[in-house]
Amino acid sequence: MNERSNLSMATEDVLRVELEVFRREHRDLDEAIQALEEKPTADPLTIRRLKKQKLVLKDKISLIEDRLLPDIIA
């Protein structure tokens, strides 16, 4: 049973690291989008692609958060 709890903790640690990486990437994309939107010569297609990537990251973040903090029915 001890091995299983160690494996569970290792998996949780990996998920926490992935979560932080995805959050950082999400913030970076947000900053990049804002910078591009401020430019008058910004390419709308590039902005749309970055926004789509940002949404994909948001979904990944939500999935990891759900795995780390499952709903508890009271």
XYZ file of N, CA and C in Angstrom:
222
model
N 0.822 -1.193 0.000
C 0.000 0.000 0.000
C 0.865 1.255 0.000
N 2.027 1.185 0.621
C 2.920 2.318 0.696
C 3.429 2.722 -0.686
N 3.730 1.739 -1.525
C 4.177 2.019 -2.895
C 3.115 2.783 -3.666
N 1.871 2.380 -3.472
C 0.778 3.033 -4.195
C 0.633 4.491 -3.770
N 0.758 4.777 -2.482
C 0.648 6.156 -2.020
C 1.830 6.983 -2.512
N 3.030 6.370 -2.589
C 4.188 7.075 -3.141
C 3.981 7.387 -4.613
N 3.416 6.433 -5.336
C 3.127 6.652 -6.754
C 2.093 7.751 -6.928
N 1.093 7.743 -6.074
C 0.055 8.762 -6.116
C 0.649 10.141 -5.847
N 1.555 10.222 -4.878
C 2.191 11.501 -4.574
C 3.059 11.955 -5.737
N 3.756 11.043 -6.365
C 4.597 11.400 -7.505
C 3.738 11.926 -8.647
N 2.611 11.269 -8.890
C 1.702 11.712 -9.942
C 1.162 13.094 -9.627
N 0.812 13.311 -8.369
C 0.302 14.612 -7.950
C 1.372 15.691 -8.142
N 2.604 15.373 -7.811
C 3.705 16.325 -7.981
C 3.873 16.692 -9.452
N 3.794 15.698 -10.316
C 3.918 15.945 -11.756
C 2.780 16.842 -12.228
N 1.572 16.559 -11.757
C 0.418 17.378 -12.147
C 0.585 18.815 -11.675
N 1.117 19.001 -10.481
C 1.323 20.364 -9.968
C 2.356 21.125 -10.808
N 3.408 20.431 -11.217
C 4.420 21.068 -12.063
C 3.819 21.420 -13.426
N 3.074 20.479 -14.010
C 2.418 20.755 -15.298
C 1.454 21.927 -15.173
N 0.722 21.965 -14.080
C -0.235 23.051 -13.856
C 0.472 24.396 -13.838
N 1.587 24.476 -13.140
C 2.325 25.731 -13.069
C 2.882 26.119 -14.441
N 3.376 25.153 -15.189
C 3.896 25.431 -16.534
C 2.784 25.952 -17.439
N 1.623 25.292 -17.402
C 0.501 25.722 -18.240
C 0.002 27.102 -17.827
N -0.018 27.380 -16.533
C -0.443 28.716 -16.077
C 0.520 29.790 -16.570
N 1.813 29.484 -16.521
C 2.817 30.441 -16.991
C 2.665 30.676 -18.498
N 2.462 29.609 -19.257
C 2.261 29.736 -20.704
C 0.999 30.544 -21.001
N -0.045 30.334 -20.214
C -1.304 31.062 -20.383
C -1.071 32.561 -20.165
N -0.330 32.902 -19.105
C -0.014 34.314 -18.834
C 0.825 34.913 -19.961
N 1.809 34.155 -20.427
C 2.667 34.642 -21.505
C 1.861 34.907 -22.778
N 0.938 33.998 -23.086
C 0.090 34.198 -24.264
C -0.787 35.423 -24.090
N -1.306 35.620 -22.903
C -2.146 36.784 -22.631
C -1.362 38.077 -22.871
N -0.134 38.109 -22.386
C 0.713 39.288 -22.580
C 1.040 39.486 -24.056
N 1.321 38.411 -24.774
C 1.638 38.502 -26.200
C 0.427 39.015 -26.983
N -0.755 38.525 -26.636
C -1.973 38.961 -27.321
C -2.199 40.447 -27.073
N -2.044 40.878 -25.830
C -2.231 42.291 -25.512
C -1.245 43.163 -26.277
N -0.001 42.734 -26.344
C 1.017 43.508 -27.062
C 0.678 43.594 -28.550
N 0.237 42.490 -29.129
C -0.117 42.497 -30.547
C -1.339 43.358 -30.822
N -2.317 43.315 -29.931
C -3.540 44.087 -30.136
C -3.292 45.588 -30.057
N -2.230 45.978 -29.375
C -1.892 47.397 -29.272
C -1.236 47.928 -30.548
N -0.706 47.029 -31.355
C -0.059 47.444 -32.608
C -1.114 47.646 -33.696
N -1.003 48.725 -34.421
C -1.971 48.950 -35.506
C -1.763 47.988 -36.684
N -0.587 47.425 -36.805
C -0.292 46.522 -37.928
C -0.395 45.045 -37.537
N -1.047 44.780 -36.419
C -1.142 43.405 -35.926
C -1.928 42.529 -36.901
N -1.459 41.299 -37.049
C -2.113 40.338 -37.928
C -3.273 39.679 -37.170
N -4.508 39.887 -37.619
C -5.657 39.323 -36.909
C -5.629 37.789 -36.842
N -5.083 37.153 -37.866
C -5.012 35.695 -37.875
C -4.084 35.194 -36.765
N -2.971 35.858 -36.594
C -2.031 35.488 -35.531
C -2.685 35.654 -34.161
N -3.396 36.749 -33.986
C -4.080 36.992 -32.710
C -5.114 35.902 -32.441
N -5.873 35.527 -33.460
C -6.876 34.468 -33.295
C -6.220 33.140 -32.925
N -5.100 32.836 -33.566
C -4.391 31.586 -33.254
C -3.886 31.579 -31.813
N -3.351 32.707 -31.377
C -2.864 32.799 -30.002
C -4.009 32.666 -29.003
N -5.145 33.266 -29.325
C -6.314 33.152 -28.443
C -6.805 31.711 -28.378
N -6.742 31.013 -29.499
C -7.153 29.608 -29.505
C -6.199 28.775 -28.647
N -4.890 29.037 -28.767
C -3.909 28.329 -27.934
C -4.173 28.604 -26.456
N -4.526 29.848 -26.165
C -4.814 30.233 -24.790
C -6.020 29.458 -24.253
N -7.052 29.293 -25.076
C -8.229 28.524 -24.666
C -7.891 27.050 -24.434
N -7.037 26.491 -25.285
C -6.616 25.098 -25.112
C -5.878 24.947 -23.784
N -5.004 25.902 -23.483
C -4.285 25.858 -22.212
C -5.249 25.984 -21.038
N -6.242 26.845 -21.177
C -7.227 27.013 -20.111
C -7.950 25.696 -19.842
N -8.298 24.977 -20.896
C -8.948 23.669 -20.737
C -8.026 22.675 -20.031
N -6.745 22.670 -20.415
C -5.784 21.769 -19.768
C -5.631 22.112 -18.288
N -5.582 23.402 -17.994
C -5.471 23.854 -16.607
C -6.682 23.378 -15.806
N -7.857 23.533 -16.375
C -9.089 23.109 -15.683
C -9.091 21.603 -15.420
N -8.653 20.831 -16.404
C -8.618 19.376 -16.227
C -7.665 18.971 -15.101
N -6.504 19.596 -15.066
C -5.529 19.267 -14.023
C -6.049 19.700 -12.660
N -6.636 20.893 -12.591
C -7.186 21.359 -11.320
C -8.276 20.405 -10.827
N -9.095 19.909 -11.732
C -10.141 18.952 -11.349
C -9.550 17.649 -10.820
N -8.455 17.216 -11.398
C -7.809 15.987 -10.906
C -7.174 16.184 -9.551
N -6.612 17.384 -9.328
C -5.954 17.661 -8.050
C -6.956 17.974 -6.936
N -8.062 18.628 -7.314
C -9.068 19.026 -6.324
C -10.430 18.492 -6.741
N -10.656 17.203 -6.573
C -11.939 16.640 -6.997
C -13.100 17.213 -6.175
N -14.275 17.256 -6.790
C -15.461 17.729 -6.092
C -15.790 16.781 -4.943
N -16.087 17.372 -3.820
C -16.469 16.582 -2.659
C -17.947 16.819 -2.401
N -18.703 15.744 -2.435
C -20.127 15.860 -2.184
C -20.350 15.779 -0.683
N -20.934 16.841 -0.146
C -21.130 16.895 1.312
C -22.380 16.155 1.733
